[in-house]
Every structure is written in C-alpha cells, then in structure tokens.
PDB file of C-alpha atoms in Angstrom:
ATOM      1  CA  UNK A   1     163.219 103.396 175.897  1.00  0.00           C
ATOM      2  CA  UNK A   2     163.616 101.142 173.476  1.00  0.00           C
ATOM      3  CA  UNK A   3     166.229 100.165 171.428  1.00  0.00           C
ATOM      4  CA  UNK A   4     167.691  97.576 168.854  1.00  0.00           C
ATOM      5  CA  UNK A   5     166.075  94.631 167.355  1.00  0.00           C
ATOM      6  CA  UNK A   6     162.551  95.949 168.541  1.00  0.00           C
ATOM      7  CA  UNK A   7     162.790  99.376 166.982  1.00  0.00           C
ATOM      8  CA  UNK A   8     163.944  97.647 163.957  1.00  0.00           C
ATOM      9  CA  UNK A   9     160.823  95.779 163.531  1.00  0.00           C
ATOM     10  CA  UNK A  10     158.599  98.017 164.686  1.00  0.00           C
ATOM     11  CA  UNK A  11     160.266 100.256 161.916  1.00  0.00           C
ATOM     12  CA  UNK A  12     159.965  97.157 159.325  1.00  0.00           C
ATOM     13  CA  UNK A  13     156.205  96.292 159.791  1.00  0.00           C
ATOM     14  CA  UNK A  14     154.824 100.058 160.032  1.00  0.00           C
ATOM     15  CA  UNK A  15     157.002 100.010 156.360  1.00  0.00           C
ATOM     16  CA  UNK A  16     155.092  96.657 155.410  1.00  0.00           C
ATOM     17  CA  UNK A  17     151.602  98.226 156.722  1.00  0.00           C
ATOM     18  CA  UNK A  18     152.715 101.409 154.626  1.00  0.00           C
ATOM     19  CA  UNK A  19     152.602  99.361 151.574  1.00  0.00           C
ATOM     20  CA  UNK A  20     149.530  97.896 152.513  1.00  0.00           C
ATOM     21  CA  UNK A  21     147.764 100.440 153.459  1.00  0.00           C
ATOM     22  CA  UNK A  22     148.806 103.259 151.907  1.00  0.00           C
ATOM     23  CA  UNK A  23     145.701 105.783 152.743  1.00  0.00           C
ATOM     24  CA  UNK A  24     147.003 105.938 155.710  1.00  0.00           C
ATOM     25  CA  UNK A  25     149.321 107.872 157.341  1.00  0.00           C
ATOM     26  CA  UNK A  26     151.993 106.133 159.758  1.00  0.00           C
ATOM     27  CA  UNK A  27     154.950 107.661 161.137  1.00  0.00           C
ATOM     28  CA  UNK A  28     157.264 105.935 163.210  1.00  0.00           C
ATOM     29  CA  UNK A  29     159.160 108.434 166.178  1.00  0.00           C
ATOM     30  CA  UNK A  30     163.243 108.179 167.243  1.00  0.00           C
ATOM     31  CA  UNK A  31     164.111 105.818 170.395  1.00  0.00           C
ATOM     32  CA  UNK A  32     163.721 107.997 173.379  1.00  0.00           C
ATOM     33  CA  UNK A  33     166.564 107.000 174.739  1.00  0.00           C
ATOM     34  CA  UNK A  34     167.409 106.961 178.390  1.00  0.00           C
ATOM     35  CA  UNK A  35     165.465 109.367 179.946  1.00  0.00           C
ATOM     36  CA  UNK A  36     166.671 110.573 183.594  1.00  0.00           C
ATOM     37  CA  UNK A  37     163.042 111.715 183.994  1.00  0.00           C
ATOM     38  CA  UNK A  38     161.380 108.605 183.564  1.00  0.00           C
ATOM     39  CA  UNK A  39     164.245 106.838 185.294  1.00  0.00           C
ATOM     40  CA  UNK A  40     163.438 109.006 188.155  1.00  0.00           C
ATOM     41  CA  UNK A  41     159.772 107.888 188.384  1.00  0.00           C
ATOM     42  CA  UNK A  42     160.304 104.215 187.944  1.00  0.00           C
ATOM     43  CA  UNK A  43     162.703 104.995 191.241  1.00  0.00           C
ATOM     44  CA  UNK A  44     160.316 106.995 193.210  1.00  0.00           C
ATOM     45  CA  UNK A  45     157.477 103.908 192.211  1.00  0.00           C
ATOM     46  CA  UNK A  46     160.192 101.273 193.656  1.00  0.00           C
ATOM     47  CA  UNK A  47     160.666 103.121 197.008  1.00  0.00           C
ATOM     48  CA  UNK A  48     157.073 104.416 197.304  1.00  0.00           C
ATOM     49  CA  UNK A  49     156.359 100.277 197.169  1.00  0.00           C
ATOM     50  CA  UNK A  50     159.157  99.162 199.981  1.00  0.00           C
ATOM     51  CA  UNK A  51     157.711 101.492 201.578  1.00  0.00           C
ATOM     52  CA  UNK A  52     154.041 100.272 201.621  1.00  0.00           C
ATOM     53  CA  UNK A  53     153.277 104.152 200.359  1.00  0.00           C
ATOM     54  CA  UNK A  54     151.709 103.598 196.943  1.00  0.00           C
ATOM     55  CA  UNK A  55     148.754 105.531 195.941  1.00  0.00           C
ATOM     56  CA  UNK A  56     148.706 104.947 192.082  1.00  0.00           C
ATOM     57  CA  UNK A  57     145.169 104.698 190.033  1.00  0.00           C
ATOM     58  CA  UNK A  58     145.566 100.719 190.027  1.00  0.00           C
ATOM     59  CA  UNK A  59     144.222 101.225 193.875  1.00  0.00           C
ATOM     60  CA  UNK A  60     140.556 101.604 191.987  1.00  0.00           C
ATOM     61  CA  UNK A  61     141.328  99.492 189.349  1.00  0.00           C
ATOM     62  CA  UNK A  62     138.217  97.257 188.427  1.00  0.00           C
ATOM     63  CA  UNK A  63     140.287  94.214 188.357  1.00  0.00           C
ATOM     64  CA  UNK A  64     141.577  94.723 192.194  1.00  0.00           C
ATOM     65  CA  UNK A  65     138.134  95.551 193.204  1.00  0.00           C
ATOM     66  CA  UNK A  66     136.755  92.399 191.702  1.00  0.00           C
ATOM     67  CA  UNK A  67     139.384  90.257 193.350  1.00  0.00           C
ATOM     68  CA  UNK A  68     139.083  92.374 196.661  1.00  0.00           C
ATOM     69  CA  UNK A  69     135.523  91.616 196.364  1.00  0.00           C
ATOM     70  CA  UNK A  70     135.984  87.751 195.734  1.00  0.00           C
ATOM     71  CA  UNK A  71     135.790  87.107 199.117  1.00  0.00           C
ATOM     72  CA  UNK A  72     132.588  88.959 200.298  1.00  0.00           C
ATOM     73  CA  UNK A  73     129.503  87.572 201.738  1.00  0.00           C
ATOM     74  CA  UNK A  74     126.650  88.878 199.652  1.00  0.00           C
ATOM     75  CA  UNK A  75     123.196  88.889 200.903  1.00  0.00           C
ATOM     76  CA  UNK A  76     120.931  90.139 198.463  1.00  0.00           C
ATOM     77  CA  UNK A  77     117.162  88.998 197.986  1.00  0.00           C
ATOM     78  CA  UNK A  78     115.383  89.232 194.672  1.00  0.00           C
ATOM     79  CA  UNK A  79     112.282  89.104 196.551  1.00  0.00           C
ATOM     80  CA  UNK A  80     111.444  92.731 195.454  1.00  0.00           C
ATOM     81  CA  UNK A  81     108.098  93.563 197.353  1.00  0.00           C
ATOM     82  CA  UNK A  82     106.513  96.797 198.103  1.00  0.00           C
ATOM     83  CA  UNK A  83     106.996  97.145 202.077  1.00  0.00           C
ATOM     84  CA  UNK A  84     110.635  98.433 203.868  1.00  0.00           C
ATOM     85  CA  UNK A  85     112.166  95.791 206.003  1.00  0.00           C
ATOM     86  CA  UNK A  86     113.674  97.989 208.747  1.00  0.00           C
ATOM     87  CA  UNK A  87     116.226  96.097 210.179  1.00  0.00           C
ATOM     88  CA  UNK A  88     119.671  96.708 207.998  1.00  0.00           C
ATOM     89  CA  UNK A  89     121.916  93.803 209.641  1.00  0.00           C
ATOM     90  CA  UNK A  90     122.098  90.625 208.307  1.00  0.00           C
ATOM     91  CA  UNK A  91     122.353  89.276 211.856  1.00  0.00           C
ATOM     92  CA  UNK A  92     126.483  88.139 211.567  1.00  0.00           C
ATOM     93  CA  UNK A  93     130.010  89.247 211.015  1.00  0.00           C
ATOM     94  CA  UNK A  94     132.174  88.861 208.488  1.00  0.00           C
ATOM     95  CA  UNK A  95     136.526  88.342 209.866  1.00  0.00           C
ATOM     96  CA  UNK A  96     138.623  90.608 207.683  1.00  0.00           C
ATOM     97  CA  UNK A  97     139.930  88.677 204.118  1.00  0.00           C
ATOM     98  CA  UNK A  98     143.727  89.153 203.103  1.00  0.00           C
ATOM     99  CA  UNK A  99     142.986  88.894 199.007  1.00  0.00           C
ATOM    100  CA  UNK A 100     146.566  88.773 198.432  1.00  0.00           C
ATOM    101  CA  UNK A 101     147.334  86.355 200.421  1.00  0.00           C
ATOM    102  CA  UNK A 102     147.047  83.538 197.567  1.00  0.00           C
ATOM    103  CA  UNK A 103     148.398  85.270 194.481  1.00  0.00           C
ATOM    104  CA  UNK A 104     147.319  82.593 192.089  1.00  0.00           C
ATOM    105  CA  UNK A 105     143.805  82.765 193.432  1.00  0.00           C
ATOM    106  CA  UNK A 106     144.205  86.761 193.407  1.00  0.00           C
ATOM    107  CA  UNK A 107     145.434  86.441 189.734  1.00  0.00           C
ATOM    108  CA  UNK A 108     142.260  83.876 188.638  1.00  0.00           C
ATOM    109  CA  UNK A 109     139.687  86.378 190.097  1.00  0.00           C
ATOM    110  CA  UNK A 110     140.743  89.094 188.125  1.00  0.00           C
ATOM    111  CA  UNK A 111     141.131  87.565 185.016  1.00  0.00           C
ATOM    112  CA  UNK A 112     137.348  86.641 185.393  1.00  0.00           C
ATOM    113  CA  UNK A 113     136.028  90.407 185.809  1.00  0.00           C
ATOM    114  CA  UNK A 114     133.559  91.557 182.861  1.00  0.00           C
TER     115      UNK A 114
END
C-alpha cells in the first residue's frame, strides 16, 4: 500500500533498531502493492457512506458514545438509602440532540473520553 520514501525508512530505522537491539528479531515485509481487494472495500465503504448505509464497529465505538452522550440530561442521586422510590420518571422530556451537528464540539468531546 505503501510505497517509496516511506518504505525506505521504515526499512532504514527497523536496520538502525537491528543494530540496537539485536536480541530481537525484526523483519521488515515487501510493499503490498495495489491490491484490487482492498481497493474494492475502500469502494464499497465510500458508497455504503453516500448512501447513509454504514454499519462498521466505529457505530459502538467508546469515543462516539461519549460524544453521543455529551448532550444527555443525567439525573442521578447519590442519596443511596434503603427504601425503593417507585416512580421511574424524572417528571420532563428531553428534544432529540443532533451530536454531529457541531463537528468541532463533536471532535472536543471525544478527545476527552477516559
């Protein structure tokens, strides 16, 4: 995938780490080359996105949760006590939050997830 300068030093510095470190065993692979196969999925990733279709792992990723999650109203009590409050509403609605609509702020919030 890649090729020129990049191999070159990638080549060059697991040489110099070789040297270094020579209890260790480093072996560098040959480009890959253009590959029709991966070519092919970076294609089907493009249209499954113009589409509005895509269902990669990123959809759980912590990060996007965290940001998704930016926006909620959280109503949790540490008044732990020992009797069962039975109502489960916290008495108001919350409108629907776009978290991409700012990508800066989208970007910030998950940048600050643990």
């Amino acid at each position: 995938m890649f090729t020129g300068l990049l191999v070159k030093k990638i080549f060059d510095i697991t040489a110099q780490q070789q040297e270094q470190y020579p209890d260790i065993s480093m072996t560098c692979l040959p480009e890959m080359g253009i590959q029709p196969e991966l070519l092919q999925l970076l294609r089907d990733r493009e249209i499954e996105t113009q589409l509005g279709q895509v269902q990669m792992n990123c959809e759980a990723c912590k990060f996007r949760l965290a940001a998704v999650a930016g926006d909620s109203h959280s109503h949790h009590h540490h008044d732990h006590h020992d009797h069962h409050h039975h109502s489960h509403d916290h008495g108001h609605s919350h409108e629907a939050v776009d978290p991409y609509a700012d990508p800066q702020q989208y970007h910030q919030r998950i940048w600050q997830t643990p």
